[in-house]
Amino acid sequence: MRVLLMHRDRDFDPGGGLPENTEDLTRDLGLQPLLQAMASGDDFVYEVARKALLDGLSEPEEILYRQRALADCLEEAEVVREIHRVAIEAIEGERKVFVGLLHDSPRSILNRAVQVLGMFLGHLRRLRGLADEHAGSFSSEAFGRFFEMVRRDLSDDYLAEVERHLGELEFGRGMLFSARLGRGNRGRDYVLRVPRRQRLLERLPFGDRSGYGFTVPDRDVSGFRALDELSDRGLNRVADVTARSADNILGFFELLRAELAFYVGCLNLRDRLAARGEPLCFPTPEPIEKKALSARGLYDVSLSLSVEGRVVGNDIDADGKGLVMITGANQGGKSTFLRSVGLAQLMMQCGMFVPAGSFRASICSGVFTHYRREEDERMRSGRLDEELGRMGRIAERIGPGGMLLCNESFSSTNEREGSEMARQVVRAMVESGVRVFFVTHLYDLARSLYDRRDGGMLFLRAERLPDGSRTFRLLPGEPLPTSYGWDSYRRIFEVA
Amino acid sequence: MEKTFQSILFEDRRAGELRAAEPTFFSDFRLDAVVEELLSGREEYDLAPFFHTPLREPGEVTYRQEVARDLERGEVREVVEDFARRMRAMRECLSLAGKLHHELQKQRWFLDAAGVYCEAVRSLARELPQREPASRGLRALSDYLAGYAGSEEFSGLEEEVRALREDLAGVVYTVHIRGNRVRVDTYEGEEDYGDEIERVFARFARGAAKDHRVRFRDPPELGHVEERILELVARLNPDVFGRLDEFCRRRRDYLDETVAAFDREVQFYLAYLEYAGRFREAGLPFCYPEVSEEVGETRVEEGFDLALAASLLREGGSVVKNGFHLRHPERILVVTGPNQGGKTTFARMVGQLHYLASLGLPVPAAEAHLHIPDAIFTHFEREEGVERLRSKLEDDLVRLHEILREATGESLIVLNESFSSTTLEDAARIGTDLLGRIERLGALCVCVTFIDELATLREETVSMVGTVDPEDPSVRTFRIVRKPPEGLAYALALARKYGLTYEDLKRRVKR
């Protein structure tokens, strides 16, 4: 039985490793508020959401598969949450089954497995019931297939057969094992056998001529222990198979829980944003080669979740652009914009809705961030080294189709050096097919690129009104030779 | 014609009178630690006496060197190690056959012992000649094995064991347990219930699942219930168990003495080569020394102290290699230099090289030309005795005197700070005289000392000096090189480093 709600053709792996740049992305894009809103207090949902976001899909088809499943979830939120609860209850129920403090013996392993399977039987029946009742309200391929599988694989006949075997495993008529002679003539290869009915009847009265029997005296404690150990040897395989089956069904519930956790996280986020009146839309994923990126009202979802009231959205038309240079005033919304691009990209690629009125973008092969780091006391002299080191590590992993978000990169040295280094990096990246979004105060850099009048570049500038106030909007515009540091200075020093 | 095979350690068995006790110099050279370490895991062979008994004849030395060289070839060592593993397994079977009390169990272990033995011999006899050993020792062994394995006695044993084991393996029975009742019968094709359960739950199967099988301890001894079952199995299969019983009575003495002796003695080489292998893996050289009976030219290149290297390798440190070269009439190495600079290590190395060479083994050096000493004498400074200086000096002198009396011109004498329990003036005098005696004796000698004068005595004496890093004289290189003693050079260099020379101090104090 498979779940396949996250991928059409493979299981979602919530435990898989996170990409190497997880920490940078989390910090630079501000993933925390987004993930917390999705988790809504459930640590497991948090982990799944993080994994899904950071390990996105790479084909438009895969993204659409998930988008359609998510659309079903948005419609039938209660049913989805109920299936999620069934999975959680099965998993928690399994944890509560203890079989004393005895050392693991095949017998105790088997007993526990039989109990667990008996309990799972109830959950599987509930799942069947939900499928019978609600399958018709779901239209996505993912959920349609899931319900169909549940109804087929958990048929009444099958569930009855499982129940019968669970009864057999109590061994009311004793146990029959086969064995061979091993080292030192010790019995080995004990195998539990299905007794032949009539043969067994012949054997039981001990009047059989072919075999030999004996009885362990009632007070022979060590004799009974020996019998227990013998049967343990014989039960080893069956205990293993049964316990593995219990594990497998547990694994099914765990996977079901994990795959639904993503959708539950989306439902939680939807509820939060809907309460604030923020728009959401299903994005249109385009192939990598198109270098598509256009959005209306794109906002920073993490910022929105962290402040009162609504935040400013931006429109962007960067179709076909390999480089987007962002300049302009401090506190003008450049970093917010950069984050909103990165977040929307990640959300789109994991099949989610995105925080915008509309959003259409090419898939990218990986999102990387290179942000200026605050000065670290411990390494005062090594800032440029550190920066270059990080860029070096990015260069090892990024490839064509990647997305690189730079925020004040190369500003830990003087403008001339920084600009020259940045020019070389940007040029190499863009020519290799990486889309670069570069927020910078390096006027030399921005101006020299602008002067090339290259159609593959887009220049945005944070809007500043003549009175010095910001609109937090980014508009196309050439870089200006000042970054309005004076504004900040004035504000901070309260200069008139 | 090659001689009949006698021993893999001695071309002439009479040479093999073994010493049980450790030679007196073992701890001075830390050979006690080396031998203990290289023998660990091989206690059952009782190999220490072989390591306590040096050879005297260059011919005996080369007999062993040839064998060791053969065993260094992976394809030869492989077959010998495989043989040894089987023989070890055989002994385990035999020991169980002796220990257990139930007859049916004893018999089975005895049968297995015989079986393992047959396989060991058969395989060695087949494989060894194919690996084309070059040594006289292994070639003679090959010939011996060809005769033995081809004998009617041996192949009869082999055939009998094979048939019995096969028939026992074919016995399959069933046990039915219900409450306290047990029934034993012949297996008649009843189906595997595990398969059935597996099929029922197959639809939930996922990739790799946790294995819930429990591993059972299999103590060799059966409990009484299992014994009852085994007896019933024997009653169900009277023919094969009858033959087993008869086999055990008739084949009591199947083990061949020469084969057994080889099994033990060859471990001498394997133990040492395995130990040497650890150093080689770390890039340290071993070589087969050229050996001579008389003191002539002595030469070592890139030698090292095994005991120190062993601990350095454990701690991840690097090993410094040293060499020396004595041309006629040079015979006495006087080693001076800074404390902790590797002088004692150098002396130990010289001692170890000579001793290991006389065991017929490869030695820790890239190249070596050594003399096989008729005896080795050591006088190492010991920690104890500070409170009774006088008697310590006397003890020292008594011991030194004994050495001079017993040593010959073919002996090796290693003196380590032997005269330190007296004044410098006395020590210089004693040392000078003692070295004069050794020189006249003609023995090979290493003398570690802080008395520079001893290093410049005569043409028989070669001065070796522990060196320091010229860039930073506080760093010892542990390299011992042939050059005149350096007097205060080391101390002055250190003083300069810390700005404490005369000129430094004058400048600094002026400011």
Coordinates of C-alpha atoms in Angstrom, one line a residue, chain A:
Chain A
M1 CA 0.0 0.0 0.0
R2 CA 1.3 3.3 -0.9
V3 CA 0.4 6.9 -0.1
L4 CA 1.7 8.9 -3.0
L5 CA 0.0 12.1 -2.0
M6 CA 3.2 14.2 -2.3
H7 CA 4.7 12.6 -5.4
R8 CA 3.0 10.7 -8.2
D9 CA 5.6 8.0 -8.2
R10 CA 7.5 7.9 -5.0
D11 CA 7.2 8.3 -1.2
F12 CA 7.9 11.5 0.4
D13 CA 10.9 11.2 2.7
P14 CA 10.5 13.5 5.7
G15 CA 13.7 12.1 7.3
G16 CA 16.0 12.8 4.4
G17 CA 18.8 15.2 4.9
L18 CA 18.3 18.9 4.3
P19 CA 20.4 20.7 1.7
E20 CA 23.7 22.1 2.8
N21 CA 22.5 25.7 2.5
T22 CA 19.5 25.2 4.8
E23 CA 20.9 27.4 7.5
D24 CA 21.6 30.3 5.1
L25 CA 18.1 30.0 3.5
T26 CA 16.4 29.9 6.8
R27 CA 18.2 32.9 8.0
D28 CA 18.3 35.0 4.9
L29 CA 14.8 34.3 3.7
G30 CA 13.2 34.4 7.1
L31 CA 11.7 31.0 6.9
Q32 CA 10.9 30.7 10.6
P33 CA 7.6 32.7 10.7
L34 CA 6.4 30.9 7.6
L35 CA 7.2 27.5 9.1
Q36 CA 5.8 28.3 12.4
A37 CA 2.5 29.4 10.9
M38 CA 2.3 26.2 9.0
A39 CA 3.2 24.1 12.0
S40 CA 0.7 25.9 14.3
G41 CA 2.4 24.2 17.3
D42 CA 2.9 20.8 15.7
D43 CA 6.6 20.0 15.6
F44 CA 6.2 17.2 13.2
V45 CA 4.3 19.4 10.7
Y46 CA 7.1 22.0 11.1
E47 CA 9.7 19.4 10.1
V48 CA 7.8 18.2 7.2
A49 CA 7.0 21.7 6.0
R50 CA 10.7 22.6 6.2
K51 CA 11.7 19.6 4.4
A52 CA 9.2 20.2 1.6
L53 CA 10.1 23.8 1.2
L54 CA 13.9 23.3 1.2
D55 CA 13.8 20.2 -1.0
G56 CA 11.5 21.4 -3.7
L57 CA 10.3 19.8 -6.9
S58 CA 12.0 20.3 -10.3
E59 CA 9.3 19.6 -12.9
P60 CA 6.2 21.7 -13.6
E61 CA 4.2 18.5 -13.8
E62 CA 5.2 17.4 -10.3
I63 CA 4.3 20.8 -9.0
L64 CA 0.9 20.7 -10.6
Y65 CA 0.2 17.2 -9.1
R66 CA 0.7 18.7 -5.7
Q67 CA -1.2 21.9 -6.4
R68 CA -4.2 19.9 -7.4
A69 CA -4.0 17.7 -4.3
L70 CA -3.7 20.9 -2.2
A71 CA -6.7 22.4 -4.0
D72 CA -8.7 19.3 -2.9
C73 CA -7.5 19.9 0.7
L74 CA -8.5 23.5 0.7
E75 CA -12.0 22.3 -0.3
E76 CA -12.3 19.3 2.0
A77 CA -10.2 20.5 4.9
E78 CA -12.1 18.6 7.5
V79 CA -11.8 15.2 5.8
V80 CA -8.1 15.7 5.3
R81 CA -7.6 16.7 9.0
E82 CA -9.6 13.6 10.0
I83 CA -7.4 11.2 8.0
H84 CA -4.4 12.9 9.5
R85 CA -5.9 12.2 13.0
V86 CA -6.4 8.5 12.2
A87 CA -2.8 8.3 11.2
I88 CA -1.6 10.0 14.3
E89 CA -3.8 7.9 16.6
A90 CA -2.6 4.7 15.0
I91 CA 1.0 5.8 15.5
E92 CA 0.4 6.9 19.1
G93 CA -1.5 3.7 19.8
E94 CA 1.4 1.6 18.6
R95 CA 3.7 3.3 21.0
K96 CA 1.5 2.5 23.9
V97 CA 1.6 -1.3 23.4
F98 CA 4.1 -2.7 25.9
V99 CA 4.7 -6.4 26.6
G100 CA 6.1 -6.4 30.1
L101 CA 9.7 -5.7 30.8
L102 CA 10.9 -9.1 29.5
H103 CA 13.9 -9.3 27.3
D104 CA 13.0 -9.4 23.7
S105 CA 12.2 -13.0 22.8
P106 CA 10.6 -14.1 19.6
R107 CA 7.5 -15.0 21.7
S108 CA 7.2 -11.5 23.2
I109 CA 8.0 -9.9 19.9
L110 CA 5.2 -12.0 18.3
N111 CA 2.8 -11.3 21.1
R112 CA 3.3 -7.6 20.8
A113 CA 3.1 -7.6 17.0
V114 CA -0.2 -9.5 17.2
Q115 CA -1.6 -6.9 19.6
V116 CA -0.4 -4.0 17.5
L117 CA -1.8 -5.6 14.3
G118 CA -5.1 -6.1 16.1
M119 CA -5.2 -2.4 17.0
F120 CA -4.2 -1.3 13.5
L121 CA -7.1 -3.3 12.1
G122 CA -9.4 -0.8 13.7
H123 CA -7.6 2.2 12.2
L124 CA -7.5 0.6 8.8
R125 CA -11.3 0.0 9.1
R126 CA -11.8 3.7 9.9
L127 CA -9.7 4.7 6.9
R128 CA -11.8 2.4 4.8
G129 CA -14.9 4.1 6.2
L130 CA -13.6 7.6 5.3
A131 CA -12.8 6.5 1.8
D132 CA -16.2 5.0 1.3
E133 CA -17.9 8.2 2.5
H134 CA -15.8 11.0 1.0
A135 CA -13.9 9.7 -2.0
G136 CA -16.5 11.3 -4.3
S137 CA -15.7 14.9 -3.1
F138 CA -12.1 14.7 -4.2
S139 CA -11.0 15.4 -7.7
S140 CA -7.2 15.3 -7.7
E141 CA -5.3 12.4 -9.1
A142 CA -3.4 12.1 -5.8
F143 CA -6.4 11.7 -3.5
G144 CA -8.5 9.8 -6.1
R145 CA -5.9 7.2 -6.4
F146 CA -5.3 7.1 -2.6
F147 CA -9.0 6.4 -1.8
E148 CA -9.2 3.9 -4.6
M149 CA -6.3 2.0 -3.1
V150 CA -7.7 2.1 0.4
R151 CA -11.0 0.6 -0.8
R152 CA -9.3 -2.1 -2.9
D153 CA -6.5 -3.2 -0.6
L154 CA -8.6 -3.0 2.6
S155 CA -11.5 -5.0 1.4
D156 CA -13.8 -6.8 3.9
D157 CA -12.4 -10.2 2.8
Y158 CA -8.9 -9.2 3.3
L159 CA -9.4 -7.6 6.7
A160 CA -11.2 -10.8 7.8
E161 CA -8.3 -12.9 6.7
V162 CA -5.9 -10.8 8.7
E163 CA -8.1 -11.2 11.7
R164 CA -8.2 -15.0 11.3
H165 CA -4.4 -15.2 11.1
L166 CA -4.0 -13.1 14.2
G167 CA -6.1 -15.7 15.9
E168 CA -4.0 -18.6 14.6
L169 CA -0.9 -17.0 16.0
E170 CA -2.2 -17.7 19.5
F171 CA -1.3 -21.5 18.9
G172 CA -4.2 -23.2 20.6
R173 CA -3.1 -26.6 19.3
G174 CA 0.6 -26.3 20.0
M175 CA 3.5 -25.7 17.7
L176 CA 5.1 -27.9 15.1
F177 CA 8.7 -27.2 14.2
S178 CA 11.1 -28.8 11.8
A179 CA 14.8 -28.8 12.5
R180 CA 18.2 -30.2 11.3
L181 CA 21.3 -31.2 13.1
G182 CA 23.8 -28.5 13.4
R183 CA 27.2 -28.1 15.1
G184 CA 27.7 -30.5 18.0
N185 CA 24.4 -32.2 17.0
R186 CA 22.5 -29.2 18.3
G187 CA 19.2 -28.6 16.5
R188 CA 19.2 -25.8 14.0
D189 CA 17.1 -24.1 11.3
Y190 CA 14.0 -24.4 13.4
V191 CA 11.0 -23.6 11.2
L192 CA 7.4 -23.3 12.3
R193 CA 5.3 -25.6 10.2
V194 CA 1.6 -25.7 9.3
P195 CA 0.5 -29.0 10.8
R196 CA -1.4 -31.3 8.4
R197 CA -4.8 -31.6 10.0
Q198 CA -5.2 -35.3 9.9
R199 CA -1.6 -36.1 10.6
L200 CA -1.8 -33.9 13.6
L201 CA -4.8 -35.7 14.9
E202 CA -2.8 -39.0 14.6
R203 CA 0.1 -37.5 16.4
L204 CA -1.7 -35.8 19.3
P205 CA -2.9 -38.9 21.2
F206 CA 0.8 -40.0 21.3
G207 CA -0.3 -43.4 20.0
D208 CA 1.6 -42.9 16.7
R209 CA 4.0 -45.7 15.8
S210 CA 6.5 -43.7 13.8
G211 CA 7.5 -41.0 16.3
Y212 CA 8.7 -40.9 19.8
G213 CA 7.5 -38.6 22.6
F214 CA 8.1 -37.6 26.2
T215 CA 6.6 -35.4 28.7
V216 CA 8.4 -32.8 30.8
P217 CA 7.5 -33.4 34.4
D218 CA 5.4 -30.7 36.1
R219 CA 8.1 -29.6 38.5
D220 CA 10.9 -29.5 36.0
V221 CA 11.4 -25.7 35.8
S222 CA 14.5 -25.9 33.6
G223 CA 12.8 -28.3 31.3
F224 CA 10.0 -25.8 30.8
R225 CA 12.5 -23.1 30.1
A226 CA 14.1 -25.3 27.6
L227 CA 10.8 -25.9 25.8
D228 CA 10.2 -22.2 25.8
E229 CA 13.6 -21.6 24.2
L230 CA 13.1 -24.3 21.6
S231 CA 9.8 -22.8 20.6
D232 CA 11.4 -19.3 20.6
R233 CA 13.8 -20.6 18.0
G234 CA 11.0 -22.0 16.0
L235 CA 9.0 -18.8 16.3
N236 CA 11.9 -16.5 15.3
R237 CA 11.0 -16.3 11.7
V238 CA 7.3 -15.9 12.2
A239 CA 7.8 -13.3 14.9
D240 CA 10.1 -11.5 12.6
V241 CA 7.7 -11.6 9.7
T242 CA 4.7 -10.6 11.9
A243 CA 6.6 -7.8 13.6
R244 CA 7.9 -6.6 10.3
S245 CA 4.3 -6.5 9.0
A246 CA 3.3 -4.4 12.0
D247 CA 6.3 -2.1 11.3
N248 CA 5.2 -1.9 7.7
I249 CA 1.7 -0.9 8.5
L250 CA 3.1 1.5 11.1
G251 CA 5.3 2.8 8.3
F252 CA 2.2 3.3 6.1
F253 CA 0.6 5.3 8.8
E254 CA 3.7 7.3 9.4
L255 CA 4.1 8.1 5.7
L256 CA 0.4 9.0 5.6
R257 CA 0.9 11.3 8.5
A258 CA 4.0 12.9 7.0
E259 CA 2.5 13.4 3.6
L260 CA -0.7 14.8 5.1
A261 CA 1.4 17.0 7.4
F262 CA 2.4 19.1 4.5
Y263 CA -1.2 19.7 3.4
V264 CA -2.3 20.3 7.0
G265 CA 0.6 22.9 7.2
C266 CA -0.8 24.5 4.1
L267 CA -4.3 24.6 5.6
N268 CA -2.9 26.2 8.7
L269 CA -1.1 28.8 6.7
R270 CA -4.1 29.5 4.6
D271 CA -6.3 30.0 7.6
R272 CA -3.7 32.5 9.1
L273 CA -3.4 34.5 5.9
A274 CA -7.1 34.5 5.2
A275 CA -7.8 35.9 8.6
R276 CA -5.6 38.9 7.7
G277 CA -7.2 39.3 4.3
E278 CA -3.9 38.6 2.5
P279 CA -4.3 37.2 -1.0
L280 CA -3.0 33.8 -2.1
C281 CA -2.8 32.3 -5.5
F282 CA -1.7 29.1 -7.2
P283 CA 1.4 30.0 -9.2
T284 CA 2.1 28.9 -12.8
P285 CA 5.4 27.0 -12.9
E286 CA 7.2 27.4 -16.2
P287 CA 10.2 25.4 -17.5
I288 CA 13.6 26.6 -16.5
E289 CA 14.7 27.8 -19.9
K290 CA 12.0 30.4 -20.1
K291 CA 13.5 32.5 -17.3
A292 CA 10.0 33.5 -16.5
L293 CA 9.2 35.7 -13.5
S294 CA 6.2 38.0 -13.3
A295 CA 4.0 38.7 -10.3
R296 CA 1.3 41.1 -9.1
G297 CA 1.2 42.0 -5.5
L298 CA 4.0 39.7 -4.5
Y299 CA 4.6 40.1 -0.7
D300 CA 6.9 38.8 1.9
V301 CA 4.8 36.2 3.7
S302 CA 7.1 36.0 6.7
L303 CA 7.0 39.7 7.1
S304 CA 3.2 39.6 6.8
L305 CA 3.0 37.0 9.5
S306 CA 5.2 39.0 11.8
V307 CA 3.6 42.5 11.7
E308 CA 0.3 44.0 12.3
G309 CA -1.8 44.9 9.3
R310 CA -1.1 44.2 5.7
V311 CA 2.2 44.6 3.9
V312 CA 3.1 46.2 0.6
G313 CA 3.2 43.9 -2.4
N314 CA 5.2 44.5 -5.5
D315 CA 4.7 43.9 -9.1
I316 CA 7.6 42.5 -11.1
D317 CA 8.1 41.8 -14.7
A318 CA 11.4 40.0 -15.1
D319 CA 10.6 37.5 -17.8
G320 CA 13.7 36.6 -19.7
K321 CA 16.0 38.5 -17.3
G322 CA 19.1 36.7 -16.1
L323 CA 20.0 39.5 -13.7
V324 CA 17.9 41.7 -11.6
M325 CA 19.9 44.5 -9.9
I326 CA 18.2 46.2 -7.0
T327 CA 19.4 49.5 -5.8
G328 CA 18.0 52.4 -3.9
A329 CA 17.3 53.8 -0.4
N330 CA 18.0 52.0 2.8
Q331 CA 14.9 50.8 4.5
G332 CA 13.2 51.0 1.2
G333 CA 12.0 47.4 0.9
K334 CA 14.9 45.9 -1.1
S335 CA 15.6 43.1 1.3
T336 CA 11.9 42.4 1.8
F337 CA 11.5 42.2 -1.9
L338 CA 14.5 39.9 -2.3
R339 CA 13.0 37.6 0.4
S340 CA 9.6 37.7 -1.2
V341 CA 11.1 36.5 -4.5
G342 CA 13.0 33.7 -2.7
L343 CA 10.1 32.6 -0.6
A344 CA 7.6 32.6 -3.4
Q345 CA 10.1 30.5 -5.5
L346 CA 10.5 28.0 -2.7
M347 CA 6.7 27.8 -2.1
M348 CA 5.9 27.4 -5.7
Q349 CA 8.4 24.6 -6.1
C350 CA 7.0 22.6 -3.2
G351 CA 3.6 22.8 -4.7
M352 CA 2.1 25.4 -2.4
F353 CA 0.1 28.5 -3.1
V354 CA 2.2 31.7 -3.1
P355 CA 1.6 35.1 -1.4
A356 CA 0.7 37.2 -4.4
G357 CA -2.3 38.2 -6.5
S358 CA -0.7 36.2 -9.3
F359 CA 2.6 34.6 -9.8
R360 CA 4.3 32.9 -12.8
A361 CA 7.9 31.8 -12.8
S362 CA 10.4 29.4 -14.2
I363 CA 11.4 26.6 -12.0
C364 CA 14.9 26.9 -10.7
S365 CA 17.4 24.2 -9.9
G366 CA 18.1 25.5 -6.5
V367 CA 17.8 28.7 -4.4
F368 CA 21.0 30.1 -2.9
T369 CA 21.4 33.2 -0.8
H370 CA 24.6 35.2 -0.2
Y371 CA 23.8 37.9 2.3
R372 CA 26.1 40.2 4.0
R373 CA 26.8 39.0 7.5
E374 CA 27.0 41.3 10.4
E375 CA 30.5 41.8 11.7
D376 CA 31.6 39.0 13.9
E377 CA 33.8 40.0 16.8
R378 CA 35.7 36.8 16.7
M379 CA 36.9 37.2 13.2
R380 CA 37.3 41.0 12.6
S381 CA 40.0 40.6 10.1
G382 CA 38.6 37.7 8.1
R383 CA 35.3 39.1 6.9
L384 CA 36.2 39.2 3.3
D385 CA 37.7 35.8 3.6
E386 CA 34.5 34.5 5.1
E387 CA 32.4 36.1 2.5
L388 CA 34.5 34.8 -0.3
G389 CA 34.5 31.4 1.3
R390 CA 30.7 31.3 1.4
M391 CA 30.6 32.3 -2.2
G392 CA 33.0 29.6 -3.0
R393 CA 30.8 27.0 -1.3
I394 CA 27.8 28.3 -3.3
A395 CA 29.8 28.0 -6.5
E396 CA 30.5 24.4 -5.7
R397 CA 26.8 23.5 -5.6
I398 CA 24.9 26.0 -7.8
G399 CA 24.3 25.0 -11.4
P400 CA 22.6 26.3 -14.5
G401 CA 19.0 27.2 -13.7
G402 CA 19.9 28.1 -10.2
M403 CA 18.7 31.2 -8.4
L404 CA 21.2 33.3 -6.5
L405 CA 20.0 36.0 -4.2
C406 CA 22.7 38.4 -3.2
N407 CA 22.2 41.0 -0.5
E408 CA 25.0 43.5 -0.2
S409 CA 27.6 40.9 -1.2
F410 CA 31.2 42.0 -1.4
S411 CA 30.6 45.0 0.7
S412 CA 33.2 44.0 3.3
T413 CA 35.9 45.6 1.2
N414 CA 36.2 48.9 -0.5
E415 CA 33.9 49.8 -3.3
R416 CA 36.3 49.4 -6.2
E417 CA 37.5 45.9 -5.1
G418 CA 34.1 44.8 -4.1
S419 CA 32.6 46.0 -7.4
E420 CA 35.2 44.3 -9.4
M421 CA 34.8 41.0 -7.6
A422 CA 31.1 41.2 -7.8
R423 CA 31.2 42.0 -11.5
Q424 CA 33.2 38.9 -12.2
V425 CA 31.0 36.7 -10.0
V426 CA 27.8 38.0 -11.5
R427 CA 29.0 37.8 -15.0
A428 CA 30.2 34.2 -14.6
M429 CA 27.0 33.2 -12.9
V430 CA 24.7 34.8 -15.4
E431 CA 26.6 33.4 -18.3
S432 CA 26.3 29.9 -16.7
G433 CA 22.6 30.2 -16.6
V434 CA 22.1 31.2 -13.0
R435 CA 19.5 33.9 -12.3
V436 CA 20.9 36.5 -10.1
F437 CA 19.0 38.9 -7.9
F438 CA 21.5 41.4 -6.5
V439 CA 20.7 44.0 -3.9
T440 CA 23.6 46.4 -3.7
H441 CA 25.0 49.7 -2.6
L442 CA 28.0 49.3 -4.8
Y443 CA 27.3 52.1 -7.3
D444 CA 30.3 51.3 -9.4
L445 CA 29.0 47.8 -9.9
A446 CA 25.4 48.8 -10.6
R447 CA 26.3 51.6 -12.9
S448 CA 28.8 49.7 -14.9
L449 CA 26.3 46.9 -15.5
Y450 CA 23.5 49.4 -16.3
D451 CA 25.7 51.2 -18.8
R452 CA 25.9 48.0 -20.9
R453 CA 22.2 48.3 -21.7
D454 CA 22.0 44.5 -21.7
G455 CA 18.4 43.3 -22.4
G456 CA 18.9 40.3 -20.1
M457 CA 19.1 42.7 -17.1
L458 CA 16.5 44.4 -15.1
F459 CA 17.2 47.3 -12.8
L460 CA 14.9 48.0 -9.9
R461 CA 15.1 50.8 -7.5
A462 CA 13.5 51.3 -4.1
E463 CA 11.1 54.1 -4.4
R464 CA 11.8 57.2 -2.4
L465 CA 9.5 60.2 -2.5
P466 CA 10.9 63.7 -2.7
D467 CA 10.2 64.3 1.0
G468 CA 12.4 61.3 1.8
S469 CA 9.7 58.9 2.7
R470 CA 9.6 55.3 1.4
T471 CA 6.8 53.5 -0.3
F472 CA 8.5 50.1 0.1
R473 CA 7.9 49.6 -3.6
L474 CA 10.4 48.7 -6.2
L475 CA 10.2 50.3 -9.6
P476 CA 12.3 49.9 -12.6
G477 CA 15.0 52.5 -12.5
E478 CA 18.6 53.2 -13.0
P479 CA 21.0 53.2 -10.1
L480 CA 21.6 56.5 -8.5
P481 CA 25.0 57.6 -7.2
T482 CA 23.8 57.8 -3.6
S483 CA 22.3 55.2 -1.4
Y484 CA 20.7 57.8 0.8
G485 CA 22.9 57.0 3.7
W486 CA 22.4 60.6 4.7
D487 CA 18.8 59.8 5.3
S488 CA 19.6 57.2 7.7
Y489 CA 22.3 59.3 9.3
R490 CA 20.0 62.2 9.7
R491 CA 17.3 60.0 11.3
I492 CA 19.6 58.2 13.6
F493 CA 21.5 61.4 14.6
E494 CA 18.3 63.3 14.7
V495 CA 19.8 66.0 12.5
A496 CA 17.3 68.6 11.4

